[in-house]
XYZ file of C-alpha atoms in Angstrom:
362
model
C -5.649 8.547 28.106
C -4.588 7.141 31.492
C -7.766 5.053 31.942
C -7.319 3.553 28.475
C -3.697 2.712 29.207
C -4.635 1.142 32.517
C -6.977 -1.232 30.708
C -4.051 -2.353 28.558
C -1.740 -3.062 31.475
C -2.074 -6.834 31.353
C -2.553 -7.038 27.629
C 0.551 -5.354 26.268
C 4.247 -5.464 27.043
C 7.255 -3.321 26.219
C 10.913 -4.337 26.025
C 13.309 -1.503 26.886
C 16.829 -1.940 25.483
C 19.529 0.463 26.691
C 23.038 0.109 28.086
C 22.550 3.022 30.504
C 20.742 2.003 33.735
C 19.520 5.582 34.233
C 17.750 5.560 30.864
C 16.142 2.214 31.639
C 14.941 3.473 35.011
C 13.481 6.587 33.418
C 11.564 4.727 30.726
C 10.440 2.061 33.171
C 9.086 4.775 35.461
C 7.090 6.317 32.617
C 5.654 3.078 31.241
C 5.392 0.573 34.096
C 2.058 1.936 35.420
C 0.473 1.013 32.107
C 2.484 -1.833 30.539
C 4.335 -4.984 31.512
C 8.006 -4.082 31.216
C 11.020 -6.190 30.306
C 14.527 -4.682 30.164
C 17.773 -5.580 28.433
C 21.133 -3.859 29.038
C 22.471 -4.783 25.596
C 21.432 -5.778 22.111
C 22.671 -9.333 22.606
C 20.583 -9.771 25.755
C 17.592 -8.210 23.991
C 17.694 -10.816 21.213
C 17.846 -13.611 23.791
C 14.853 -12.173 25.631
C 12.826 -11.905 22.414
C 13.478 -15.605 21.705
C 11.748 -16.527 24.975
C 9.293 -13.663 25.324
C 7.740 -11.752 22.426
C 6.990 -8.158 23.480
C 4.291 -6.056 21.875
C 6.762 -3.215 21.282
C 10.494 -2.557 21.667
C 12.080 0.725 22.722
C 15.606 0.427 21.364
C 18.637 2.586 22.093
C 20.873 3.197 19.064
C 24.305 3.825 20.606
C 25.276 0.647 22.474
C 28.594 -1.263 22.697
C 29.167 -4.623 20.978
C 25.913 -4.467 18.998
C 24.209 -1.163 18.260
C 20.487 -0.652 17.887
C 20.623 -0.678 14.102
C 22.079 -4.189 14.090
C 19.550 -5.391 16.659
C 16.733 -4.027 14.496
C 18.184 -5.613 11.363
C 18.323 -9.024 13.022
C 14.798 -8.736 14.349
C 13.354 -7.732 11.006
C 15.190 -10.520 9.187
C 13.462 -13.135 11.346
C 9.900 -13.883 10.269
C 8.901 -14.675 13.860
C 9.874 -11.218 15.149
C 9.623 -9.014 12.069
C 6.208 -7.637 13.035
C 7.241 -6.407 16.477
C 7.147 -2.584 16.279
C 10.515 -0.993 17.070
C 10.908 2.613 18.225
C 14.440 3.982 18.421
C 15.228 6.065 21.502
C 18.307 8.131 20.744
C 20.099 11.434 21.080
C 20.995 11.224 17.386
C 19.111 13.804 15.364
C 20.810 13.556 11.974
C 18.560 12.837 9.040
C 20.819 10.084 7.751
C 20.464 8.180 11.021
C 16.688 8.450 10.962
C 16.613 7.330 7.340
C 18.774 4.316 8.179
C 16.520 3.358 11.056
C 13.357 3.552 8.981
C 15.022 1.586 6.184
C 15.776 -1.188 8.683
C 12.113 -1.357 9.702
C 11.768 0.943 12.708
C 8.405 2.686 12.948
C 9.357 5.829 14.912
C 12.009 7.767 16.818
C 11.895 9.256 20.298
C 14.693 11.715 21.001
C 16.564 12.030 24.268
C 15.999 13.513 26.746
C 12.629 11.794 26.545
C 9.327 13.516 27.249
C 6.977 11.336 29.364
C 3.855 12.531 27.544
C 5.368 12.046 24.080
C 6.771 8.643 25.027
C 3.400 7.460 26.366
C 1.531 8.807 23.340
C 3.817 7.177 20.767
C 3.991 3.839 22.579
C 0.205 3.784 22.923
C -0.319 4.704 19.268
C 2.045 2.107 17.842
C 0.928 -0.690 20.124
C -2.666 0.076 19.189
C -1.857 0.056 15.473
C 0.111 -3.191 15.777
C -2.710 -4.793 17.751
C -5.282 -3.734 15.150
C -3.073 -5.131 12.407
C -2.650 -8.471 14.194
C -6.384 -8.670 14.800
C -7.082 -7.988 11.132
C -4.504 -10.549 10.023
C -5.999 -13.183 12.326
C -9.466 -12.445 10.946
C -8.225 -12.722 7.383
C -6.417 -15.977 8.191
C -9.558 -17.427 9.752
C -11.752 -16.408 6.828
C -9.167 -17.770 4.405
C -9.100 -21.056 6.314
C -12.908 -21.192 6.241
C -12.910 -20.510 2.500
C -10.291 -23.192 1.879
C -12.276 -25.688 3.932
C -15.413 -24.910 1.918
C -13.477 -25.189 -1.318
C -11.951 -28.514 -0.320
C -15.391 -29.820 0.583
C -16.633 -28.786 -2.848
C -13.708 -30.576 -4.493
C -14.426 -33.763 -2.588
C -18.128 -33.641 -3.407
C -17.628 -32.943 -7.110
C -14.958 -35.618 -7.398
C -17.213 -38.130 -5.648
C -20.172 -37.112 -7.810
C -18.257 -37.936 -10.979
C -17.623 -41.463 -9.675
C -20.827 -41.942 -7.738
C -21.949 -44.855 -9.899
C -18.425 -46.129 -10.454
C -17.799 -47.729 -7.088
C -14.922 -49.928 -8.214
C -12.416 -47.109 -8.574
C -11.373 -47.046 -4.922
C -8.898 -44.277 -4.322
C -8.311 -43.724 -8.032
C -9.164 -40.034 -8.152
C -6.888 -39.222 -5.220
C -4.030 -41.444 -6.328
C -3.984 -40.104 -9.881
C -4.051 -36.579 -8.468
C -0.912 -37.397 -6.463
C 0.735 -38.795 -9.619
C -0.227 -35.584 -11.394
C 1.527 -33.537 -8.735
C 4.692 -35.634 -9.026
C 4.763 -35.151 -12.798
C 3.941 -31.439 -12.631
C 6.772 -30.746 -10.186
C 9.228 -32.813 -12.202
C 8.278 -30.960 -15.379
C 8.975 -27.545 -13.864
C 5.708 -26.413 -12.304
C 5.991 -24.316 -9.164
C 4.971 -25.980 -5.909
C 1.967 -23.657 -5.639
C 0.748 -24.460 -9.164
C 1.362 -28.178 -8.672
C -0.747 -28.097 -5.513
C -3.524 -26.370 -7.434
C -3.326 -29.102 -10.072
C -3.517 -31.723 -7.319
C -6.777 -30.210 -6.123
C -8.215 -29.806 -9.616
C -7.321 -33.257 -10.962
C -9.841 -35.288 -8.894
C -12.671 -33.407 -10.590
C -11.648 -34.518 -14.108
C -14.602 -36.892 -14.454
C -17.250 -34.702 -12.827
C -19.229 -34.835 -16.072
C -19.909 -38.563 -15.672
C -22.737 -37.559 -13.350
C -24.631 -36.710 -16.542
C -24.114 -40.088 -18.234
C -26.926 -42.684 -17.918
C -26.133 -45.822 -15.924
C -27.100 -47.964 -18.890
C -24.092 -46.545 -20.721
C -21.730 -45.915 -17.832
C -22.104 -49.497 -16.551
C -22.708 -51.288 -19.840
C -20.980 -54.739 -19.659
C -20.330 -54.661 -23.393
C -18.815 -52.576 -26.130
C -20.726 -49.338 -26.593
C -22.479 -48.496 -29.837
C -21.301 -45.445 -31.761
C -24.268 -43.465 -30.464
C -23.598 -44.557 -26.897
C -19.923 -43.703 -27.300
C -20.872 -40.186 -28.343
C -22.969 -39.862 -25.194
C -20.158 -41.282 -23.068
C -17.653 -38.852 -24.538
C -19.951 -35.942 -23.722
C -18.887 -36.257 -20.080
C -15.891 -34.057 -20.898
C -18.117 -31.179 -21.999
C -20.630 -31.788 -19.209
C -17.865 -31.601 -16.617
C -16.543 -28.413 -18.166
C -19.984 -26.805 -18.163
C -20.414 -27.629 -14.473
C -16.986 -26.546 -13.312
C -16.691 -23.378 -15.378
C -19.536 -21.832 -13.374
C -16.879 -20.761 -10.883
C -14.278 -18.184 -11.912
C -11.765 -19.036 -9.199
C -8.336 -20.261 -10.433
C -8.933 -23.717 -8.961
C -12.216 -24.386 -10.729
C -11.061 -22.755 -13.942
C -8.168 -25.228 -13.948
C -10.513 -28.093 -13.071
C -12.803 -27.119 -15.952
C -9.826 -27.005 -18.326
C -8.765 -30.495 -17.261
C -12.287 -31.935 -17.410
C -12.724 -30.707 -20.985
C -9.336 -31.779 -22.316
C -8.085 -34.838 -20.439
C -9.242 -37.168 -23.242
C -7.499 -35.212 -25.989
C -4.534 -37.026 -27.553
C -1.159 -35.747 -28.701
C -1.783 -36.932 -32.284
C -5.186 -35.218 -32.509
C -7.357 -38.352 -32.333
C -8.862 -37.578 -28.934
C -12.078 -35.822 -27.933
C -14.089 -33.602 -27.666
C -12.276 -31.193 -30.026
C -9.525 -33.311 -31.536
C -6.823 -30.968 -30.296
C -3.257 -31.817 -31.262
C 0.116 -31.438 -29.529
C 0.682 -28.343 -27.439
C -2.764 -27.029 -28.328
C -3.867 -29.330 -25.513
C -3.401 -27.537 -22.165
C -0.414 -28.949 -20.280
C -2.583 -29.527 -17.227
C -4.721 -31.980 -19.212
C -1.663 -33.625 -20.767
C -0.272 -34.286 -17.287
C -3.567 -35.618 -15.929
C -4.032 -37.850 -18.995
C -0.811 -39.728 -18.225
C -1.535 -39.980 -14.503
C -5.125 -41.091 -15.123
C -4.239 -43.826 -17.608
C -1.333 -45.130 -15.531
C -3.517 -45.496 -12.462
C -6.380 -47.057 -14.418
C -4.002 -49.657 -15.853
C -2.600 -50.650 -12.457
C -6.046 -51.000 -10.866
C -8.048 -54.203 -10.691
C -11.497 -53.771 -12.193
C -14.405 -56.243 -12.673
C -13.515 -56.555 -16.345
C -9.708 -56.775 -15.997
C -6.868 -57.634 -13.660
C -4.403 -54.979 -12.531
C -1.461 -54.585 -14.863
C 2.024 -54.870 -13.464
C 3.848 -51.593 -12.861
C 6.371 -52.416 -15.580
C 3.650 -53.184 -18.130
C 1.878 -49.940 -17.273
C 5.078 -47.925 -17.655
C 5.716 -49.691 -20.972
C 2.234 -48.760 -22.186
C 2.825 -45.124 -21.296
C 6.180 -45.230 -23.101
C 4.577 -46.703 -26.245
C 1.886 -44.042 -26.155
C 4.374 -41.196 -26.574
C 3.772 -39.107 -29.733
C 0.353 -40.742 -30.128
C -1.736 -40.550 -26.966
C 0.705 -38.700 -24.743
C 3.046 -35.713 -24.822
C 6.482 -37.300 -25.483
C 8.335 -34.811 -23.264
C 6.031 -35.532 -20.330
C 6.314 -39.281 -20.937
C 10.100 -39.051 -20.679
C 9.816 -37.118 -17.426
C 7.188 -39.543 -16.093
C 9.425 -42.535 -16.766
C 12.292 -40.712 -15.075
C 10.463 -40.511 -11.732
C 9.356 -44.140 -11.466
C 10.553 -44.604 -7.901
C 8.669 -41.539 -6.672
C 5.518 -42.689 -8.457
C 5.754 -46.190 -7.015
C 6.295 -44.812 -3.510
C 3.183 -42.669 -3.990
C 1.290 -45.706 -5.208
C 2.308 -47.737 -2.133
C 1.219 -44.944 0.164
C -2.247 -44.689 -1.372
C -2.684 -48.450 -1.604
C -1.914 -48.702 2.113
C -4.580 -46.100 2.842
C -7.078 -48.038 0.745
C -6.267 -51.316 2.498
C -6.781 -49.636 5.867
C -10.127 -48.246 4.740
C -8.996 -44.690 5.371
C -11.131 -42.125 3.588
C -8.830 -39.775 1.653
C -8.770 -36.033 2.037
C -6.995 -33.226 0.273
C -4.673 -32.763 3.239
C -3.277 -36.260 2.737
C -2.272 -36.041 -0.890
C 1.499 -36.175 -0.826
C 2.908 -36.459 2.695
C 6.102 -38.099 1.501
C 6.869 -35.648 -1.281
């Protein structure tokens, strides 16, 4: 055991907290050959030390003046930065109620006084090892999660770009309308987590356009009925592409792709859904998508004024759009216009958008 502990000498540290100098000297003598030692003569000093120096483990006396060990432990565990530091109580108390209280506060073990060197070394070694393994596992999980998120974000960007590959006049449309969607979702009661998911899913709403021939997608004229049927199939094509993944993000993206052209009065496509039969995600994206399309300059039209675009959305309530969402949308005009200015500035600067830049001001 000693050789293993020696190898940990520079890696791990222990904070000893006790108001009795003799107890500190004893514990320091047992542990200092194997660990870096910090000491505190009181709970108040211990908390100040932890703020500047995060130990790998704390040996904490229970009976101390001013602030006892239980209170020190409670404060540590209530702070997210220190909550994972393992705490072992060192005490002469042997009552079950005291042990139960300590464990309830987050302590991981007790060492009773007078301390046994071998038991003290064994328990410190065990709990530091367990804590180290846990931190290592958490770091690995965090890294793999970050890698997965990066891959997922890359997929979002590629699928969103694919849907507009032949529509090079849309600028930052897919990113801007996604930001509008987030504003509306939050204002309508969505949780921040769900609204963020919607923000990531929304740019993929037109993924299915990759399956529409250029002769139809770029036709400088009114489409025939047959061509319109083909054009409208992009909703189903997008759904069929995106539903291949069963993750929550792509399931939501598939739902939006399929339904974002449905209308509140049932005159939309592809299924002619009416009212609340249309998923709320698609109802939100429909408003955001149309508003942004209206305020964009395109080869076949000038950009509408913000007021005219808001008026169009208002007039579309009960027909094209969910009237409740329209009311909410009109109630957050200033936030929407601030979002619009932000994205227009990015576009003017030629900055390529990314998912990390969606809503920095919100």
